[in-house]
Tab-separated table of C-alpha atoms in Angstrom:
chain	number	residue	atom	x	y	z
Y	845	MET	CA	18.576	-23.164	12.955
Y	846	TYR	CA	18.744	-21.704	16.135
Y	847	ARG	CA	20.465	-18.293	16.352
Y	848	ASP	CA	20.850	-17.512	20.202
Y	849	HIS	CA	23.954	-15.521	19.413
Y	850	THR	CA	22.414	-12.587	17.511
Y	851	LYS	CA	21.687	-9.185	18.511
Y	852	VAL	CA	18.259	-8.354	20.239
Y	853	ILE	CA	16.260	-6.159	18.378
Y	854	LYS	CA	13.282	-4.133	19.891
Y	855	ILE	CA	10.022	-3.499	17.999
Y	856	GLY	CA	7.639	-1.866	19.506
Y	857	ASP	CA	6.855	-3.578	22.885
Y	858	ARG	CA	8.423	-6.910	21.345
Y	859	VAL	CA	11.899	-8.219	20.862
Y	860	ILE	CA	13.595	-10.796	18.590
Y	861	GLY	CA	16.803	-12.152	18.346
Y	862	GLY	CA	19.273	-13.593	21.058
Y	863	GLY	CA	17.360	-16.605	21.650
Y	864	ASN	CA	14.057	-14.889	22.379
Y	865	PRO	CA	10.990	-16.801	20.762
Y	866	ILE	CA	10.623	-16.322	17.132
Y	867	LEU	CA	7.537	-13.766	16.307
Y	868	ILE	CA	5.014	-14.416	13.670
Y	869	GLN	CA	4.732	-11.545	11.523
Y	870	SER	CA	2.125	-11.156	8.756
Y	871	MET	CA	1.041	-8.282	6.109
Y	872	THR	CA	-2.232	-6.421	5.502
Y	873	ASN	CA	-3.315	-6.398	1.929
Y	874	THR	CA	-5.837	-3.484	2.333
Y	875	LYS	CA	-5.488	-0.045	1.141
Y	876	THR	CA	-3.408	1.397	4.204
Y	877	SER	CA	-5.396	4.745	3.892
Y	878	ASP	CA	-8.343	2.772	4.600
Y	879	ILE	CA	-7.994	2.819	8.094
Y	880	ASP	CA	-11.247	0.898	9.105
Y	881	ALA	CA	-10.207	-1.807	6.674
Y	882	THR	CA	-6.792	-2.091	7.855
Y	883	VAL	CA	-7.480	-2.169	11.520
Y	884	ALA	CA	-10.139	-4.762	11.011
Y	885	GLN	CA	-7.717	-7.125	9.047
Y	886	ILE	CA	-4.993	-6.283	11.747
Y	887	LEU	CA	-7.403	-7.290	14.735
Y	888	LYS	CA	-8.178	-10.319	12.838
Y	889	LEU	CA	-4.575	-11.446	12.619
Y	890	GLU	CA	-3.873	-10.716	16.135
Y	891	LYS	CA	-6.658	-13.183	16.985
Y	892	ALA	CA	-4.980	-15.540	14.705
Y	893	GLY	CA	-1.651	-15.405	16.865
Y	894	CYS	CA	-0.055	-12.621	14.786
Y	895	ASP	CA	2.808	-10.862	16.884
Y	896	ILE	CA	3.998	-8.080	14.436
Y	897	ILE	CA	2.174	-6.660	11.539
Y	898	ARG	CA	3.571	-4.861	8.357
Y	899	SER	CA	1.687	-2.605	6.023
Y	900	THR	CA	2.412	-0.869	2.997
Y	901	VAL	CA	3.309	2.899	2.950
Y	902	ASN	CA	3.338	3.384	-0.764
Y	903	ASP	CA	1.744	6.887	-0.653
Y	904	ASP	CA	1.366	9.995	1.761
Y	905	ALA	CA	-2.249	9.067	2.643
Y	906	ALA	CA	-0.796	5.527	3.997
Y	907	ALA	CA	1.955	7.176	5.850
Y	908	ALA	CA	-0.369	9.860	7.288
Y	909	ALA	CA	-2.758	6.778	8.470
Y	910	ILE	CA	-0.198	5.295	10.814
Y	911	PRO	CA	-1.221	7.160	13.969
Y	912	ALA	CA	-4.760	6.198	13.477
Y	913	ILE	CA	-4.189	2.674	12.920
Y	914	LYS	CA	-1.784	2.413	15.905
Y	915	LYS	CA	-4.120	3.637	18.484
Y	916	GLN	CA	-6.663	0.903	17.592
Y	917	ILE	CA	-4.206	-2.320	17.477
Y	918	HIS	CA	-2.072	-4.200	19.996
Y	919	ILE	CA	0.871	-4.923	18.020
Y	920	PRO	CA	4.047	-3.394	16.461
Y	921	LEU	CA	3.594	-1.638	13.172
Y	922	VAL	CA	6.230	-2.226	10.381
Y	923	ALA	CA	6.171	0.365	7.670
Y	924	ASP	CA	7.020	-1.280	3.975
Y	925	ILE	CA	8.579	1.001	2.049
Y	926	HIS	CA	9.336	0.928	-1.762
Y	927	PHE	CA	11.184	3.304	-3.912
Y	928	ASP	CA	10.664	6.526	-2.299
Y	929	TYR	CA	12.894	7.420	0.671
Y	930	ARG	CA	10.479	10.410	1.642
Y	931	LEU	CA	7.696	7.887	2.757
Y	932	ALA	CA	9.901	5.991	4.779
Y	933	LEU	CA	10.714	9.415	6.537
Y	934	ALA	CA	7.079	10.128	6.858
Y	935	ALA	CA	6.243	6.827	8.430
Y	936	ILE	CA	9.172	7.217	10.955
Y	937	GLU	CA	7.718	10.578	12.000
Y	938	ASN	CA	4.128	9.351	12.144
Y	939	GLY	CA	5.288	6.554	14.777
Y	940	ALA	CA	5.960	3.217	12.609
Y	941	ASP	CA	7.726	0.662	15.193
Y	942	LYS	CA	9.963	-0.624	12.180
Y	943	ILE	CA	11.008	0.206	8.957
Y	944	ARG	CA	11.197	-1.960	5.929
Y	945	ILE	CA	13.324	-0.788	3.193
Y	946	ASN	CA	15.408	-2.067	0.255
Y	947	PRO	CA	18.409	0.500	-0.037
Y	948	GLY	CA	19.075	-0.262	-3.547
Y	949	ASN	CA	15.838	0.824	-4.582
Y	950	ILE	CA	15.402	3.858	-2.613
Y	951	GLY	CA	17.910	6.118	-4.266
Y	952	ASP	CA	21.707	7.343	-3.564
Y	953	GLU	CA	23.567	7.084	-0.443
Y	954	GLU	CA	22.607	10.474	0.856
Y	955	ARG	CA	18.596	9.379	0.774
Y	956	VAL	CA	19.555	6.048	2.652
Y	957	ARG	CA	21.672	8.358	5.259
Y	958	ALA	CA	18.347	10.704	5.684
Y	959	VAL	CA	16.470	7.493	6.679
Y	960	VAL	CA	18.992	5.948	8.743
Y	961	ASN	CA	19.386	9.085	10.783
Y	962	ALA	CA	15.610	9.442	11.248
Y	963	ALA	CA	15.781	5.887	12.291
Y	964	LYS	CA	18.561	6.695	14.604
Y	965	GLU	CA	16.666	9.721	16.128
Y	966	ARG	CA	13.584	7.610	17.149
Y	967	GLY	CA	15.567	4.118	18.062
Y	968	ILE	CA	13.508	2.091	15.359
Y	969	PRO	CA	14.762	-0.564	13.733
Y	970	ILE	CA	15.488	-0.636	10.158
Y	971	ARG	CA	14.817	-4.233	7.952
Y	972	VAL	CA	17.306	-4.556	5.215
Y	973	GLY	CA	15.523	-6.389	2.452
Y	974	VAL	CA	17.063	-8.101	-0.650
Y	975	ASN	CA	15.372	-10.339	-2.965
Y	976	SER	CA	16.425	-12.473	-6.139
Y	977	GLY	CA	14.207	-10.358	-8.418
Y	978	SER	CA	16.239	-7.219	-7.699
Y	979	LEU	CA	19.808	-8.469	-7.252
Y	980	GLU	CA	22.268	-6.062	-8.542
Y	981	LYS	CA	23.463	-6.534	-12.363
Y	982	ASP	CA	27.191	-6.562	-11.174
Y	983	ILE	CA	26.586	-9.245	-8.255
Y	984	ILE	CA	24.750	-11.484	-10.967
Y	985	ALA	CA	27.640	-10.948	-13.426
Y	986	GLU	CA	30.178	-11.816	-10.906
Y	987	TYR	CA	28.274	-15.084	-10.072
Y	988	GLY	CA	27.037	-15.916	-13.329
Y	989	HIS	CA	23.379	-15.949	-12.420
Y	990	VAL	CA	21.495	-15.506	-9.190
Y	991	THR	CA	22.704	-17.463	-6.403
Y	992	ALA	CA	22.200	-17.458	-2.666
Y	993	GLU	CA	26.125	-16.408	-2.325
Y	994	GLY	CA	25.186	-13.416	-4.284
Y	995	LEU	CA	21.973	-12.532	-2.205
Y	996	VAL	CA	24.111	-12.608	1.025
Y	997	LYS	CA	26.827	-10.413	-0.605
Y	998	SER	CA	24.124	-7.867	-1.657
Y	999	ALA	CA	22.601	-7.954	1.974
Y	1000	LEU	CA	25.815	-7.763	3.756
Y	1001	GLN	CA	26.838	-4.554	1.580
Y	1002	LYS	CA	23.546	-2.832	2.654
Y	1003	VAL	CA	24.277	-3.576	6.252
Y	1004	ALA	CA	27.935	-2.489	5.971
Y	1005	MET	CA	26.613	0.800	4.591
Y	1006	ILE	CA	24.046	1.679	7.545
Y	1007	GLU	CA	26.528	0.199	9.802
Y	1008	ASN	CA	29.073	2.924	8.047
Y	1009	MET	CA	26.437	5.647	8.694
Y	1010	GLY	CA	26.297	4.680	12.713
Y	1011	TYR	CA	23.432	2.405	13.235
Y	1012	ASP	CA	23.124	-1.162	13.916
Y	1013	ASN	CA	19.624	-1.680	14.661
Y	1014	LEU	CA	19.060	-3.774	12.123
Y	1015	VAL	CA	16.988	-6.957	10.961
Y	1016	ILE	CA	18.084	-8.837	7.492
Y	1017	SER	CA	15.811	-10.312	5.195
Y	1018	ILE	CA	16.883	-12.440	2.156
Y	1019	LYS	CA	14.212	-13.771	-0.013
Y	1020	SER	CA	14.157	-15.935	-3.363
Y	1021	SER	CA	11.177	-17.775	-5.176
Y	1022	ASP	CA	13.746	-20.600	-5.181
Y	1023	VAL	CA	13.070	-22.112	-1.769
Y	1024	LEU	CA	16.533	-24.040	-1.954
Y	1025	MET	CA	18.259	-20.956	-2.751
Y	1026	SER	CA	16.671	-19.237	0.262
Y	1027	ILE	CA	17.537	-22.125	2.666
Y	1028	LYS	CA	21.224	-21.845	1.463
Y	1029	ALA	CA	21.060	-17.949	1.810
Y	1030	HIS	CA	19.818	-18.294	5.251
Y	1031	GLU	CA	22.368	-20.772	6.200
Y	1032	LEU	CA	25.303	-18.643	4.573
Y	1033	MET	CA	24.071	-15.386	6.247
Y	1034	ASP	CA	23.831	-17.477	9.692
Y	1035	LYS	CA	27.643	-17.637	9.671
Y	1036	GLN	CA	28.553	-14.238	8.568
Y	1037	SER	CA	26.005	-12.046	10.620
Y	1038	ARG	CA	24.999	-11.176	14.043
Y	1039	TYR	CA	21.753	-9.775	12.983
Y	1040	PRO	CA	18.516	-11.209	13.528
Y	1041	LEU	CA	16.891	-12.857	10.396
Y	1042	HIS	CA	13.182	-12.184	8.945
Y	1043	VAL	CA	12.149	-15.210	6.976
């Protein structure tokens, strides 16, 4: 699937979408607040060809570690946020090059708006993530079970919410442990979205 029609998104000093080369992203499995261990792992990944790195920001110490980590690495750093919108704000404030959120699990619309406004102020992209394990109950009920169509609908609803807040610096991620469902969801999303896809 070659997607040269998508919006170009800048992540740090790298670009994706619009026919640009596919970039390889990996994720650290260290405690992000352990700066030395996290940096050591990222440097190894850089040597292996990693273009973008994602690290979990699951507490205040992880958010606070971002500046020190960034000083020692050479690729953009994505902050992986779960549940707490305040950690997204802290990661943005501390210089993350991109934020990964699932708007459905970080709270009400005002909390999402706070994150969007902070990202907009800094001009950093948001990766909007949905996955089969956390699909909304109403969408599951509509389709009878978890489906590729339901995943796409959920993702597009979240994208529309952020667009309505005046921001379109977005990357979409749809994940399922069912490989065939994941492939179908990406094929469906390709026809309905102009945003780059994180696979």
